[in-house]
mmCIF file of C-alpha atoms in Angstrom:
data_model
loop_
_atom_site.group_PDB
_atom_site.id
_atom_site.type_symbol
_atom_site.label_atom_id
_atom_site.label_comp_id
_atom_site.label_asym_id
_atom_site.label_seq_id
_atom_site.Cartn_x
_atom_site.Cartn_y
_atom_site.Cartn_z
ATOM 1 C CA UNK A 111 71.147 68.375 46.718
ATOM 2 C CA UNK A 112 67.844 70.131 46.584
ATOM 3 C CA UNK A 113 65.979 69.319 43.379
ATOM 4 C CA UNK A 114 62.778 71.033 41.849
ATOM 5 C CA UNK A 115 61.551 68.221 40.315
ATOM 6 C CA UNK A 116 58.550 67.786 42.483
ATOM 7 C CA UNK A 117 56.706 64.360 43.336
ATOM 8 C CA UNK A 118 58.149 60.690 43.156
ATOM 9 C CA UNK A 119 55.749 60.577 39.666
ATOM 10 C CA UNK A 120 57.605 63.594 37.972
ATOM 11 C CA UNK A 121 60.809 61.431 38.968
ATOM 12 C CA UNK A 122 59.998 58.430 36.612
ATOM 13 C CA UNK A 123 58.799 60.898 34.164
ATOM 14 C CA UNK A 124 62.177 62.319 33.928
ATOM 15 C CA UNK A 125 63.887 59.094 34.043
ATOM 16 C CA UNK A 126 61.864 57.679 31.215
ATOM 17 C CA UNK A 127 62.648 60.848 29.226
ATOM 18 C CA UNK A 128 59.164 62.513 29.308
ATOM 19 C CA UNK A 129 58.350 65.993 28.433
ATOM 20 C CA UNK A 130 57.170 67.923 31.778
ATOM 21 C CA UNK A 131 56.703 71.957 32.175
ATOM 22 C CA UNK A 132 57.835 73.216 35.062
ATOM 23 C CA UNK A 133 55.513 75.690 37.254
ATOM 24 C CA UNK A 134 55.235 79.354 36.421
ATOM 25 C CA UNK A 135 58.060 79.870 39.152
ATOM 26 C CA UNK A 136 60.882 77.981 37.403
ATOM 27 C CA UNK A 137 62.388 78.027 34.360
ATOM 28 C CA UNK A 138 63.610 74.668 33.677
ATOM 29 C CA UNK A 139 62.848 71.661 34.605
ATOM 30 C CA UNK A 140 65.869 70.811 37.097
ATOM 31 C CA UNK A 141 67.787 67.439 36.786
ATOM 32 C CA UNK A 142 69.200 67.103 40.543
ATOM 33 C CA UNK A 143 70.941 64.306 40.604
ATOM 34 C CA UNK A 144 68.682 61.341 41.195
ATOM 35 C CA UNK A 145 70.570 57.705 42.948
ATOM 36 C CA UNK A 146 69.363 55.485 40.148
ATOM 37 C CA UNK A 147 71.499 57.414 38.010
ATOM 38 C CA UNK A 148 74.415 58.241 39.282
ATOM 39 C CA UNK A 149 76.252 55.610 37.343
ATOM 40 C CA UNK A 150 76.236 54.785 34.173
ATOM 41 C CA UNK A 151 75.926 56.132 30.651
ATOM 42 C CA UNK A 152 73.479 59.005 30.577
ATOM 43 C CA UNK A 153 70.952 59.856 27.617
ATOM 44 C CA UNK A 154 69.085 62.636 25.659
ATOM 45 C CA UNK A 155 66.373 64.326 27.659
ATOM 46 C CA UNK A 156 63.981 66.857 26.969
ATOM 47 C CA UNK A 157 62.717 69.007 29.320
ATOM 48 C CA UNK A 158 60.802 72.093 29.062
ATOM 49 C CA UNK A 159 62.098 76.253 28.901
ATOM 50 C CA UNK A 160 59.803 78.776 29.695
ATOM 51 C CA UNK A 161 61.340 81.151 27.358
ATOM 52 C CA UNK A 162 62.243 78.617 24.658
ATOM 53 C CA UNK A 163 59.572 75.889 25.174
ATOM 54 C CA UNK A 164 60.530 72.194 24.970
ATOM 55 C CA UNK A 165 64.380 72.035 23.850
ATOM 56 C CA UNK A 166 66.753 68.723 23.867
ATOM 57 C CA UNK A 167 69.924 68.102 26.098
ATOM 58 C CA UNK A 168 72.245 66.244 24.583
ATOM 59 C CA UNK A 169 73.738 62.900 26.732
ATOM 60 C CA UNK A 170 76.795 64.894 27.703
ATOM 61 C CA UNK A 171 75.001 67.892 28.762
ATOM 62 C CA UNK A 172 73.006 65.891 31.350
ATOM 63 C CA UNK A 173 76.252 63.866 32.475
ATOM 64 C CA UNK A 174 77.495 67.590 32.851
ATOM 65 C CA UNK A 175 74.744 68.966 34.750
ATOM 66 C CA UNK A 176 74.772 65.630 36.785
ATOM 67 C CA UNK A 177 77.512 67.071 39.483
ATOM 68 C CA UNK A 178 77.431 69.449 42.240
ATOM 69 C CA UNK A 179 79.598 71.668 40.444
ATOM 70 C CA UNK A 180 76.454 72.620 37.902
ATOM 71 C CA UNK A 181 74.216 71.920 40.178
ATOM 72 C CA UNK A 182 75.238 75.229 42.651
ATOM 73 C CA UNK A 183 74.344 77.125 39.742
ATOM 74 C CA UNK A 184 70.744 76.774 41.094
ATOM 75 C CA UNK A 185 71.581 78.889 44.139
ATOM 76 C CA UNK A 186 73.476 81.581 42.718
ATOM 77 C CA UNK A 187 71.193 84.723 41.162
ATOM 78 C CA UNK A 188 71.933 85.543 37.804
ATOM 79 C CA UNK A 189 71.186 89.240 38.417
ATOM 80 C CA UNK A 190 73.011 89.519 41.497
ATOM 81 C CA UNK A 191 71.103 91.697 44.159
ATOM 82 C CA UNK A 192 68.365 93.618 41.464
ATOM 83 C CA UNK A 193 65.720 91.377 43.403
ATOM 84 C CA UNK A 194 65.820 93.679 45.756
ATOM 85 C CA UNK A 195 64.707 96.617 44.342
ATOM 86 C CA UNK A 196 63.285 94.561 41.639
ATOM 87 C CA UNK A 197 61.440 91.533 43.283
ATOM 88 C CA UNK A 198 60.153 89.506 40.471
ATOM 89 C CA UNK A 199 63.842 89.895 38.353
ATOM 90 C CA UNK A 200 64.362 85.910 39.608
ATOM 91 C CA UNK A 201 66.148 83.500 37.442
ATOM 92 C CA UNK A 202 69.518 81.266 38.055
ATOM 93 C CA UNK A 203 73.255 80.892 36.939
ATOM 94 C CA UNK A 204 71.939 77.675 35.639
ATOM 95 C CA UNK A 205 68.701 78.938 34.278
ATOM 96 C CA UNK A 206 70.770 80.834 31.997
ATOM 97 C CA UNK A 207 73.509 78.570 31.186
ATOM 98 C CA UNK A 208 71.030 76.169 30.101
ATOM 99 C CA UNK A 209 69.611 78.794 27.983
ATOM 100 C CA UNK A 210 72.873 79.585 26.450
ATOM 101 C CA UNK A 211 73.904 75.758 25.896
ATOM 102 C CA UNK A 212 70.720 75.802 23.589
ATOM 103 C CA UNK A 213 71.374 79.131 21.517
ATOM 104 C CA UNK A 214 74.525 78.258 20.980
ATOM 105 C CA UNK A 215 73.963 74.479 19.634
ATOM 106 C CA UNK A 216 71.214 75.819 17.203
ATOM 107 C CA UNK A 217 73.413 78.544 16.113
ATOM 108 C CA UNK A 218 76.311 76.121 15.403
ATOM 109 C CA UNK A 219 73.650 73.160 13.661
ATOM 110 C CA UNK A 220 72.303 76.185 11.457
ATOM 111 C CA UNK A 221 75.354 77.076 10.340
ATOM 112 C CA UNK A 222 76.533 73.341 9.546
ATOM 113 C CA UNK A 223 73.302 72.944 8.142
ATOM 114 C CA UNK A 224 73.948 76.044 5.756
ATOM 115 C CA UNK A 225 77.502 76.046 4.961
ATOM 116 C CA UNK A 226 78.596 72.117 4.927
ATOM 117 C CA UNK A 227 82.073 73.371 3.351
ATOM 118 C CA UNK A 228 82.664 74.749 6.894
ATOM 119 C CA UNK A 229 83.400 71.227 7.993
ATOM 120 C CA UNK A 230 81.344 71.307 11.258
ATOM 121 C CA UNK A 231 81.435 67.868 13.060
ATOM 122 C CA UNK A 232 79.547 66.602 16.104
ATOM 123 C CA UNK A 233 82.497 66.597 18.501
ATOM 124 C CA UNK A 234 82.506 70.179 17.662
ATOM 125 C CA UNK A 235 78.809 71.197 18.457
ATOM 126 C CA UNK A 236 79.458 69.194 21.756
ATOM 127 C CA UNK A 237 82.185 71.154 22.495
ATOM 128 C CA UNK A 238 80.187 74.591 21.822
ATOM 129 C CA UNK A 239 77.378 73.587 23.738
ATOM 130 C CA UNK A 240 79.829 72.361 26.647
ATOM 131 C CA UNK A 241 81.081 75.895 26.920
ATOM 132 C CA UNK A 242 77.524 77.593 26.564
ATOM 133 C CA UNK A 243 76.512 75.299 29.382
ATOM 134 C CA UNK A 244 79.625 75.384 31.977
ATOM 135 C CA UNK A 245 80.938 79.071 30.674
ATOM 136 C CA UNK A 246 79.818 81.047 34.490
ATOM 137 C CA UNK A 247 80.490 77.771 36.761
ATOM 138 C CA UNK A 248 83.242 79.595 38.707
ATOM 139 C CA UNK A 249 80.010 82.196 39.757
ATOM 140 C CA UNK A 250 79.802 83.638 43.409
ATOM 141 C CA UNK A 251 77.189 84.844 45.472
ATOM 142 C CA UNK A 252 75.469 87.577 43.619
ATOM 143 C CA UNK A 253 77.693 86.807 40.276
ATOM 144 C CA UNK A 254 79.274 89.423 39.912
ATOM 145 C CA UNK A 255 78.301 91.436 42.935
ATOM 146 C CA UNK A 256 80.949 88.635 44.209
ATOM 147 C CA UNK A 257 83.941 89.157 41.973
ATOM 148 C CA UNK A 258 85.440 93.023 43.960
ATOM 149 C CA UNK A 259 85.482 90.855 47.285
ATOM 150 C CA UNK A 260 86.627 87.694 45.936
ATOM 151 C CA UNK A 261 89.706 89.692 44.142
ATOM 152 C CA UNK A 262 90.442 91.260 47.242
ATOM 153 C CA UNK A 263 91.105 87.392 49.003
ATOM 154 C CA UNK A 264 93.272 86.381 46.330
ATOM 155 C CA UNK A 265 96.961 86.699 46.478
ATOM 156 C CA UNK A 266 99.447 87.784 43.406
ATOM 157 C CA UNK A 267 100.129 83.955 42.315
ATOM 158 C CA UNK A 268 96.539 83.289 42.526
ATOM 159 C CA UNK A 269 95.307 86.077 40.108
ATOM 160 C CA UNK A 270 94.789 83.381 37.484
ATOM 161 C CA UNK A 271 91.261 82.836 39.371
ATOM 162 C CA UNK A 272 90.421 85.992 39.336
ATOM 163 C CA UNK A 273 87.577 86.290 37.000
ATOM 164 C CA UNK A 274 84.815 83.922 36.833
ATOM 165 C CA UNK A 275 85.371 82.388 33.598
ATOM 166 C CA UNK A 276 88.829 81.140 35.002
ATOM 167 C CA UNK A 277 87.380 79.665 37.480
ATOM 168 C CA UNK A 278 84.692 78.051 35.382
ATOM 169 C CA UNK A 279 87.511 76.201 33.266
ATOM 170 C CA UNK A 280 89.105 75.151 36.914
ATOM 171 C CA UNK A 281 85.980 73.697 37.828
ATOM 172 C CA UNK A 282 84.896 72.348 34.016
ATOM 173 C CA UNK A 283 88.403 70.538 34.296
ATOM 174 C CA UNK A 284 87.582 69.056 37.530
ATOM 175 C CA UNK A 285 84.459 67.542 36.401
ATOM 176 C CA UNK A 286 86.287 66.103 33.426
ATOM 177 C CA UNK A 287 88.915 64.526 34.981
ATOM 178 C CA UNK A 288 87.059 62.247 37.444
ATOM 179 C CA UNK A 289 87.553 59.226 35.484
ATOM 180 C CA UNK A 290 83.748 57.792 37.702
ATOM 181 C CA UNK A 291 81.728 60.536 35.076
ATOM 182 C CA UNK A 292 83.876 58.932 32.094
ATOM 183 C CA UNK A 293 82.819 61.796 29.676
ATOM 184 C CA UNK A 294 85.273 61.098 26.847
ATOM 185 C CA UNK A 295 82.202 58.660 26.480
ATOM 186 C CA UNK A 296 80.230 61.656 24.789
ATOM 187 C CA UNK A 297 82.654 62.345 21.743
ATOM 188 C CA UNK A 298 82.830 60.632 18.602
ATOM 189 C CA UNK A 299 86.633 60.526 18.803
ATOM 190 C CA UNK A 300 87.256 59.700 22.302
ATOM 191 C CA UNK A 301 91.288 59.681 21.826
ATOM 192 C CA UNK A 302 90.774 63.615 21.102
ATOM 193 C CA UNK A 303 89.057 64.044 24.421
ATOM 194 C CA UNK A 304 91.674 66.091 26.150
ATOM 195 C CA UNK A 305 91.512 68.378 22.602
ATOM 196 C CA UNK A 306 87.858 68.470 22.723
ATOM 197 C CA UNK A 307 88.134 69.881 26.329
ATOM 198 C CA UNK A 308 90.854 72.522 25.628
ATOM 199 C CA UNK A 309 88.635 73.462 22.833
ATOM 200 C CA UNK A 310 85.561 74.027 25.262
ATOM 201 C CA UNK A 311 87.746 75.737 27.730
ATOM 202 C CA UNK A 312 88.974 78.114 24.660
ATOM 203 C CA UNK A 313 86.049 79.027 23.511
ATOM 204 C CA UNK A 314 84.996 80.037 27.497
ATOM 205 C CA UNK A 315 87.376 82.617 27.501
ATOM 206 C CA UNK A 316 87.604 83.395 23.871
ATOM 207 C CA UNK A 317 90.279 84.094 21.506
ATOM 208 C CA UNK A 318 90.829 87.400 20.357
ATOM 209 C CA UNK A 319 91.447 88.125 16.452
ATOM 210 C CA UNK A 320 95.502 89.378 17.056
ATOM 211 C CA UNK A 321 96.100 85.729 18.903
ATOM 212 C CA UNK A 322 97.052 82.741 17.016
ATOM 213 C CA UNK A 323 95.077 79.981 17.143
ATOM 214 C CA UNK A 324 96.578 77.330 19.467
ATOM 215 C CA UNK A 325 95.722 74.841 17.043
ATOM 216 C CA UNK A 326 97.884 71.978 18.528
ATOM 217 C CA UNK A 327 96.358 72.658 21.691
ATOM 218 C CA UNK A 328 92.585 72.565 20.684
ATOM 219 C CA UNK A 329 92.874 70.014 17.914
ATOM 220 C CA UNK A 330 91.328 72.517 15.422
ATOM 221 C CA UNK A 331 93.002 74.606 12.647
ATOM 222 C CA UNK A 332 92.646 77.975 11.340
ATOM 223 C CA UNK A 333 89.668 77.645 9.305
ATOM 224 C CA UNK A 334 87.526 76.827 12.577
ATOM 225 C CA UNK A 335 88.605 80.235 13.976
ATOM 226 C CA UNK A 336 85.274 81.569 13.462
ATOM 227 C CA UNK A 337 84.177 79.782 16.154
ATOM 228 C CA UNK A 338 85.264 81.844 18.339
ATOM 229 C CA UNK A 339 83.531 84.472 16.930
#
């Protein structure tokens, strides 16, 4: 897997959890899988946003971005073919999800932070920043430049995968069931993991206000709705 993280030295800076800024042509810092690491429990990192400056990834946000799955993200164009008429409009899938994994932690932490009777726990700001983070995995070529030719290929029983965020819950679901990545690790209540990961998928394809809350499913009741929101 290609990585952007540059020289062997910027490698042991990101494995001792150093702050590094990435050049002026990429966003993020990437975190390409590196072999010391493949195993094991991962940790916090920071790394540095060009739009947002230095921001923190939580442990299971790096396990997460860990796999090939996330990792793709880094080849598909977030504004499909614009670059073309366009040339410097240039950022990633992952680029943005990254982005949107931060927004929407420090949106959830400020409201925790300002309303405690809304009874905001950690498992639930990991599961919001899970779905900020994995919400456009199922992404083509292009993005969505990819979706009228990729409907066209499936068949009636496979309409299910027809839009992207489907396909980003297939492919979230994949990563959590390989038991090697062990990401009920992450949660504070571990025996809720399969819960927790309903929830994230949920909240990828939202929940609109005329549904009922599947509340058995997602292991949250009605007064969490807003979440969704």
């Amino acid at each position: 897997m290609h990585n952007m993280l540059g020289t062997p030295q910027n490698h042991r800076k990101w494995e001792e959890g150093q702050v590094f800024c990435s050049d002026g042509s990429i966003a993020v810092a990437s975190v390409a899988p590196i072999p010391s690491l493949d195993k094991g429990r991962r940790t916090n990192k920071m790394i540095y946003d060009r739009v947002y400056g230095t921001i923190n990834i939580s442990a299971l946000l790096v396990a997460v971005m860990d796999t090939e799955e996330f990792q793709r993200l880094d080849r598909v164009a977030q504004l499909g073919g614009s670059s073309y008429v366009y040339p410097t409009a240039k950022h990633t899938r992952k680029e943005h999800s990254i982005g949107v994994a931060h927004l929407a932690g420090k949106l959830i932490r400020k409201l925790r932070d300002a309303q405690p009777g809304l009874d905001i726990d950690a498992d639930d700001i990991s599961c919001i920043e899970l779905a900020g983070l994995c919400h456009d995995l199922g992404h083509g070529p292009y993005s969505h430049m990819f979706d009228p030719f990729l409907n066209r290929a499936f068949k009636e029983h496979d309409r299910k995968y027809a839009s992207h965020e489907e396909r980003s819950i297939a492919l979230l679901r994949r990563i959590c069931d390989d038991e090697k990545r062990n990401l009920k690790q992450y949660f504070r209540d571990e025996d809720k993991f399969h819960l927790h990961i309903n929830f994230a998928c949920a909240l990828i394809t939202g929940l609109s206000d005329f549904v009922p809350l599947p509340k058995h499913e997602i292991g949250r009741d009605e007064a969490k709705r807003f979440m969704f929101d």
